[in-house]
mmCIF file with all atom_site columns, C-alpha atoms in Angstrom:
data_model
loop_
_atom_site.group_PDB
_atom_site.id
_atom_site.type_symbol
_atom_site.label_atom_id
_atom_site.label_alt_id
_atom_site.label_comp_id
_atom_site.label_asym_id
_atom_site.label_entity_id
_atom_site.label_seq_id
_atom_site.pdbx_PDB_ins_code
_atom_site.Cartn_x
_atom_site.Cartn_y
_atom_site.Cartn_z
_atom_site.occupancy
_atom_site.B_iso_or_equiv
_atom_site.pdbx_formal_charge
_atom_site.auth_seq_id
_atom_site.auth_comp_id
_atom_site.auth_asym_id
_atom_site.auth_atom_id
_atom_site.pdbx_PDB_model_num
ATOM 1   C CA . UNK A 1 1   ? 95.430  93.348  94.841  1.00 85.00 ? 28  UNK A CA 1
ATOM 2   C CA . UNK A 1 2   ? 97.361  95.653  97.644  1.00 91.00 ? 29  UNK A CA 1
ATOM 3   C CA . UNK A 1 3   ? 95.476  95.370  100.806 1.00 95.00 ? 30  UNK A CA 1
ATOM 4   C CA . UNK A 1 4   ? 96.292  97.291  103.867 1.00 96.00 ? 31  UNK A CA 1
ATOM 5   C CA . UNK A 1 5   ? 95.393  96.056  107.247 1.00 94.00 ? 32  UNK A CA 1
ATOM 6   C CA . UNK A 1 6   ? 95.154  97.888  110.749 1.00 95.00 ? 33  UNK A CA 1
ATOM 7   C CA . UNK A 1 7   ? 95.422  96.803  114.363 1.00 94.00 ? 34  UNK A CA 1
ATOM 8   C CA . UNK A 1 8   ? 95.740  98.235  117.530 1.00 95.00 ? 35  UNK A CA 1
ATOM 9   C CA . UNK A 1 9   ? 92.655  100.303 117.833 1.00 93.00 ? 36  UNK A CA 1
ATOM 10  C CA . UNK A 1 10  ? 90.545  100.757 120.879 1.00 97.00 ? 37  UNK A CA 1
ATOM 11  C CA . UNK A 1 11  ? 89.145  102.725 123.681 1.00 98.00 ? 38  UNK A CA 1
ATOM 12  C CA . UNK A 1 12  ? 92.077  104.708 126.215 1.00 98.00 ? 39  UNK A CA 1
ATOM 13  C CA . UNK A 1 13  ? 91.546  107.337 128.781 1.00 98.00 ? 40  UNK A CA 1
ATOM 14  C CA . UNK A 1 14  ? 93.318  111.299 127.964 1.00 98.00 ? 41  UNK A CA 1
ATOM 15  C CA . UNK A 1 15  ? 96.717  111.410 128.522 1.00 98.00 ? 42  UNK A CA 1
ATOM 16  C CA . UNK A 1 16  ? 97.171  107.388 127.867 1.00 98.00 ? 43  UNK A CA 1
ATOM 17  C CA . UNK A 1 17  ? 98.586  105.863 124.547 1.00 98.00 ? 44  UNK A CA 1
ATOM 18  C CA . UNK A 1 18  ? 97.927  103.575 121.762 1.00 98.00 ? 45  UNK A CA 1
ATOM 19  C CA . UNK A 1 19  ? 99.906  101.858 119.073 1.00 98.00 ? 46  UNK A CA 1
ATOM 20  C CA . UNK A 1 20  ? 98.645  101.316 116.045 1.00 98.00 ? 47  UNK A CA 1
ATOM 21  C CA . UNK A 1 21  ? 99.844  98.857  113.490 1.00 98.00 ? 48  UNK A CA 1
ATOM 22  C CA . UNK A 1 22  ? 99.099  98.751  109.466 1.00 97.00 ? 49  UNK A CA 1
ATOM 23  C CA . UNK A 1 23  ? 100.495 95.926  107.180 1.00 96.00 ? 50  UNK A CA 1
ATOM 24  C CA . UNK A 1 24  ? 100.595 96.364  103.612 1.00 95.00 ? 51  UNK A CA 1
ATOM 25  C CA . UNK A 1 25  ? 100.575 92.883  101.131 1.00 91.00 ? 52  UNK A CA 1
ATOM 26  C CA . UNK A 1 26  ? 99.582  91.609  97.772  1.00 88.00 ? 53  UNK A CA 1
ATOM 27  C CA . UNK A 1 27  ? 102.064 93.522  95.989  1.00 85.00 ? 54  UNK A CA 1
ATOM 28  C CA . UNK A 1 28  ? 106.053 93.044  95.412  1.00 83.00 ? 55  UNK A CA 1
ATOM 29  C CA . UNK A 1 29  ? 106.666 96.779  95.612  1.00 87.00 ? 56  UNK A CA 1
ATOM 30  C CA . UNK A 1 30  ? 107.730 98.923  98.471  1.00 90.00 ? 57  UNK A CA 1
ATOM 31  C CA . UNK A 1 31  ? 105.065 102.003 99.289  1.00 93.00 ? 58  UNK A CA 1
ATOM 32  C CA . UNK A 1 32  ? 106.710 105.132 98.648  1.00 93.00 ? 59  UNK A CA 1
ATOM 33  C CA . UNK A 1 33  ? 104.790 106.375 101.342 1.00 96.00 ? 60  UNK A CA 1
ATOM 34  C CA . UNK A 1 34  ? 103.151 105.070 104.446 1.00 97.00 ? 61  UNK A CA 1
ATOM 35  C CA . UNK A 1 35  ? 101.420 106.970 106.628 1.00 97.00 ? 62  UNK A CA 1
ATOM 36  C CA . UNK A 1 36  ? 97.549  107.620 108.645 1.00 98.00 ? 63  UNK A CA 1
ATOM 37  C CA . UNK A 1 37  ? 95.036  110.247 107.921 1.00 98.00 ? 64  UNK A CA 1
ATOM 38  C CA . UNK A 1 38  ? 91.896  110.124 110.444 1.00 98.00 ? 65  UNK A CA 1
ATOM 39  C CA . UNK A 1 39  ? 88.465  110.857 110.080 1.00 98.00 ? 66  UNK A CA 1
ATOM 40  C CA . UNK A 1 40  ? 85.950  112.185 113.127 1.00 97.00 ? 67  UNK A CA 1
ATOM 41  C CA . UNK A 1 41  ? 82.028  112.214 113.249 1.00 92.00 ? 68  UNK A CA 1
ATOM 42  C CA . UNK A 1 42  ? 80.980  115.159 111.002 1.00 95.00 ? 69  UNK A CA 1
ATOM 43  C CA . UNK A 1 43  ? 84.565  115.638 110.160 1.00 97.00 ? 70  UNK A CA 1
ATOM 44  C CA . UNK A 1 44  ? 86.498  115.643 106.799 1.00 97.00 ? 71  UNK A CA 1
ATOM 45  C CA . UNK A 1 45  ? 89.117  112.730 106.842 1.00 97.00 ? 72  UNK A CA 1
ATOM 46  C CA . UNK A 1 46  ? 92.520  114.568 107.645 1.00 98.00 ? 73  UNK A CA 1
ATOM 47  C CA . UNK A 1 47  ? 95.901  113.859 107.348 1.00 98.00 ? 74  UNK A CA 1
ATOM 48  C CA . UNK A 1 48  ? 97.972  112.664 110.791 1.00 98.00 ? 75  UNK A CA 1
ATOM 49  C CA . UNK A 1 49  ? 101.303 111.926 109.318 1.00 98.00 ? 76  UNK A CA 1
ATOM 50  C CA . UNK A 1 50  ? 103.284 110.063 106.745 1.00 97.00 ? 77  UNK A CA 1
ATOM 51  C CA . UNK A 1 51  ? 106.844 108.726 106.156 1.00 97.00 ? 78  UNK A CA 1
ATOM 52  C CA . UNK A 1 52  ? 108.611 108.193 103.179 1.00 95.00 ? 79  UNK A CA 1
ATOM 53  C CA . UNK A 1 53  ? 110.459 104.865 102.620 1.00 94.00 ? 80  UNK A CA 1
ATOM 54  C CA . UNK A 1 54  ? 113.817 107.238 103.167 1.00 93.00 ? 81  UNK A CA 1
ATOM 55  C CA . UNK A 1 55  ? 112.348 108.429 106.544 1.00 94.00 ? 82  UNK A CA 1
ATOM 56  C CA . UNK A 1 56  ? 111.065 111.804 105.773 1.00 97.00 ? 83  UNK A CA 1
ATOM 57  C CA . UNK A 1 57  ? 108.121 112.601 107.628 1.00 97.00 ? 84  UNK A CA 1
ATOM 58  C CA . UNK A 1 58  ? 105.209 114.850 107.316 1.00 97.00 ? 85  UNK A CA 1
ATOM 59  C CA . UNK A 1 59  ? 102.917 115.497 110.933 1.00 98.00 ? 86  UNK A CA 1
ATOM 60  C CA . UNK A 1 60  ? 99.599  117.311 111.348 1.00 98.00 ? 87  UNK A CA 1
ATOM 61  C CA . UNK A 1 61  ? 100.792 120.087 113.866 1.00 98.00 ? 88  UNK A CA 1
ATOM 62  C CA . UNK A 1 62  ? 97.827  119.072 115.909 1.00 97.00 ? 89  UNK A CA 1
ATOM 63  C CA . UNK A 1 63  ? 99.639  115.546 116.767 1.00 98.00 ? 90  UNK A CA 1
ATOM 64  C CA . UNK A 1 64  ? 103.401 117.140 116.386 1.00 98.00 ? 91  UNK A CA 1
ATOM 65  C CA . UNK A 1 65  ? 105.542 116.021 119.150 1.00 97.00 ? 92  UNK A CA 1
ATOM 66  C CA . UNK A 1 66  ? 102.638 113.342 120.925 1.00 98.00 ? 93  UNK A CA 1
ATOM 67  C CA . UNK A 1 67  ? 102.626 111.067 117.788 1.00 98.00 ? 94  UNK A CA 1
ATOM 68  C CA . UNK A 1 68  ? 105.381 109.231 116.012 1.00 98.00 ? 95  UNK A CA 1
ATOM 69  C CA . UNK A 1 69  ? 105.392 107.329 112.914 1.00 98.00 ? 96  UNK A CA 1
ATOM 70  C CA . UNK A 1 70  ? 107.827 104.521 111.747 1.00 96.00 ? 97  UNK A CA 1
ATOM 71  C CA . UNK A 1 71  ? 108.069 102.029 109.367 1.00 96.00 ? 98  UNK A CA 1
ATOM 72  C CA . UNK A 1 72  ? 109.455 98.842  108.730 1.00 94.00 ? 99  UNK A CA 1
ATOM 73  C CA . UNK A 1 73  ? 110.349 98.636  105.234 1.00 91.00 ? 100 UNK A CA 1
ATOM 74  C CA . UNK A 1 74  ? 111.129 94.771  105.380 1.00 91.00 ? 101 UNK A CA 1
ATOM 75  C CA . UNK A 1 75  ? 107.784 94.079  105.876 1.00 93.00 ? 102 UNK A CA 1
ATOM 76  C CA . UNK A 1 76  ? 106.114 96.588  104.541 1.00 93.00 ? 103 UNK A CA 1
ATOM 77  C CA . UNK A 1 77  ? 104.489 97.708  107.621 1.00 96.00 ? 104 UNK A CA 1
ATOM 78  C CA . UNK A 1 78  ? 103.628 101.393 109.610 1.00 97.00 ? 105 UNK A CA 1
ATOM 79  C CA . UNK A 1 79  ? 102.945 102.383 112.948 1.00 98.00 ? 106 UNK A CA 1
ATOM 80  C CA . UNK A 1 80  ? 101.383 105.118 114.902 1.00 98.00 ? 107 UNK A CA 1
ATOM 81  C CA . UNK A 1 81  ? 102.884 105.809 118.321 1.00 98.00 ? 108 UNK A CA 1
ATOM 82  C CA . UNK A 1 82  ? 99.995  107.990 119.838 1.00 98.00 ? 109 UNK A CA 1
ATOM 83  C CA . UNK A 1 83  ? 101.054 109.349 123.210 1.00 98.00 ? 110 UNK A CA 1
ATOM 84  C CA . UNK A 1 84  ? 99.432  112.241 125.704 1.00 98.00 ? 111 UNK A CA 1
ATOM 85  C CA . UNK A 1 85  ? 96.446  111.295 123.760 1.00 98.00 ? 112 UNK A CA 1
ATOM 86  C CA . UNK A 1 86  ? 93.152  113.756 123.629 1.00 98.00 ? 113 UNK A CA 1
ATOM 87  C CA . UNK A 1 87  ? 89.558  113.267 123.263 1.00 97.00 ? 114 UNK A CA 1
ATOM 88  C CA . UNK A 1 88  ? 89.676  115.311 120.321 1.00 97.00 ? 115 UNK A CA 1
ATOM 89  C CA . UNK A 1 89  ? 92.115  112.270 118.548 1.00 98.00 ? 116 UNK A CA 1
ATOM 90  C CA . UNK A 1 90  ? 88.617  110.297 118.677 1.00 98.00 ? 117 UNK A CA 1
ATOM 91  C CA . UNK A 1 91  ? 88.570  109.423 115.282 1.00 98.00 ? 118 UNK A CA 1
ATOM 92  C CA . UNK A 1 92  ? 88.792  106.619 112.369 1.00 98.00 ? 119 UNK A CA 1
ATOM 93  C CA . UNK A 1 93  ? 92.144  106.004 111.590 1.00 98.00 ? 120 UNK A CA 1
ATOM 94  C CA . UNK A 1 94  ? 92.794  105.159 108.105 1.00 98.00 ? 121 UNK A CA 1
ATOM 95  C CA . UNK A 1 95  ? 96.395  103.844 107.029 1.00 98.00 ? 122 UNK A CA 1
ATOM 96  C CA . UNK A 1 96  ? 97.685  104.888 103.494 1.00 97.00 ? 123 UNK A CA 1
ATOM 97  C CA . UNK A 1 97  ? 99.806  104.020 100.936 1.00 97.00 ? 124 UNK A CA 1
ATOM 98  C CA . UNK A 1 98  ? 101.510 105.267 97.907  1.00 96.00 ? 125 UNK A CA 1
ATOM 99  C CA . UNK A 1 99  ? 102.793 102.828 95.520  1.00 94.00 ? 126 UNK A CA 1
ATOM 100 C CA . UNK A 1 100 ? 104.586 104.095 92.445  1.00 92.00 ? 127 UNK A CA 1
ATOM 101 C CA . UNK A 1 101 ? 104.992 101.229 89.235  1.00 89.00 ? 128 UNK A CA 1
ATOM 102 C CA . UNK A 1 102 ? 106.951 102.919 86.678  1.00 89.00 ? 129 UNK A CA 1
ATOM 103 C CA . UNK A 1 103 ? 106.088 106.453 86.204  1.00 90.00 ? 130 UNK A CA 1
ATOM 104 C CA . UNK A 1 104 ? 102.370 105.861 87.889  1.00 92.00 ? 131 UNK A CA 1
ATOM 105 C CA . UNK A 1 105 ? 101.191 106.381 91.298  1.00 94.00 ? 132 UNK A CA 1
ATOM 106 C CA . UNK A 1 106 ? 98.484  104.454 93.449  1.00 94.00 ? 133 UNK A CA 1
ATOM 107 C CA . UNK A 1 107 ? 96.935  105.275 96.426  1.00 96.00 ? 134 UNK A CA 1
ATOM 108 C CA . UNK A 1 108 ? 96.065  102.520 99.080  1.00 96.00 ? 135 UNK A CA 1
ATOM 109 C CA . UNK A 1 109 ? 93.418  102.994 101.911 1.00 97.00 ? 136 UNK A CA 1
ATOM 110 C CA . UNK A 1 110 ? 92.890  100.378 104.625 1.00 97.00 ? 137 UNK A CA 1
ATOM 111 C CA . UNK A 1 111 ? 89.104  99.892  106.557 1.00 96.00 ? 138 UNK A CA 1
ATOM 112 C CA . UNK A 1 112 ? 89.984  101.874 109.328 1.00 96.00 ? 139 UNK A CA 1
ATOM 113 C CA . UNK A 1 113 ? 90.445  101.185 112.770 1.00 97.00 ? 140 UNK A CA 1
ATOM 114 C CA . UNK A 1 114 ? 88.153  103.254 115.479 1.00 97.00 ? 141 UNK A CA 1
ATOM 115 C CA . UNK A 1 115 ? 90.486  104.872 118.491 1.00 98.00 ? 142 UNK A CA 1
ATOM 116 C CA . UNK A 1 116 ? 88.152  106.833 121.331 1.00 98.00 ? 143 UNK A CA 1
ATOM 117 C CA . UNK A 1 117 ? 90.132  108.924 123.819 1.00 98.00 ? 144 UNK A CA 1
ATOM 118 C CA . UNK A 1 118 ? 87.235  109.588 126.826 1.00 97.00 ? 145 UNK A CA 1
ATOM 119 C CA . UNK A 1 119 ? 88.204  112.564 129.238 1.00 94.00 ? 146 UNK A CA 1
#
């Protein structure tokens, strides 16, 4: 069973940073994508970014140019560089991932991890 784990969460002040860290395991093949979607109070879950295991990525333009993704492919592990952060990032962030076997796809969701930006 793939399980994805989180880390780095927590509680920062606007304009400060966070790094958030998400470890895929239980499964010998390499997500074909990796990324975060986040999910406010009252909010639909939306997407922040993804990468591709070729290092395309994909931003929200609401994070473009403050966040960064990268990947580790070795390990099988994603991160979220959040800089100039805003109280509207206040959100659950979820970390993702897309494992193809064969010809089929699977999605992957981790618990979350709860990141508060206070003004």
């Amino acid at each position: 069973q793939v399980q994805l784990v989180e880390s780095g969460g927590g509680s920062v002040q606007a304009g400060g940073s966070l790094r958030l860290s998400c470890a895929a395991s239980g499964t010998t093949w390499r997500p074909n994508v990796m990324g975060w979607y986040r999910q406010a109070p009252g909010k639909q879950r939306e997407l922040v970014g993804t990468m591709t295991t070729g290092g395309t990525t994909n931003y929200a333009d609401s994070v473009k140019g403050r966040f960064t993704i990268s990947r580790d492919n070795a390990k099988n592990t994603v991160y979220l560089q959040m800089n100039s952060l805003k109280p509207e990032d206040t959100a659950v962030y979820y970390c993702t991932a897309y494992i193809v076997v064969v010809t089929k796809g699977y999605d992957f969701w981790g618990q979350g991890t709860q990141v508060t930006v206070s003004s």
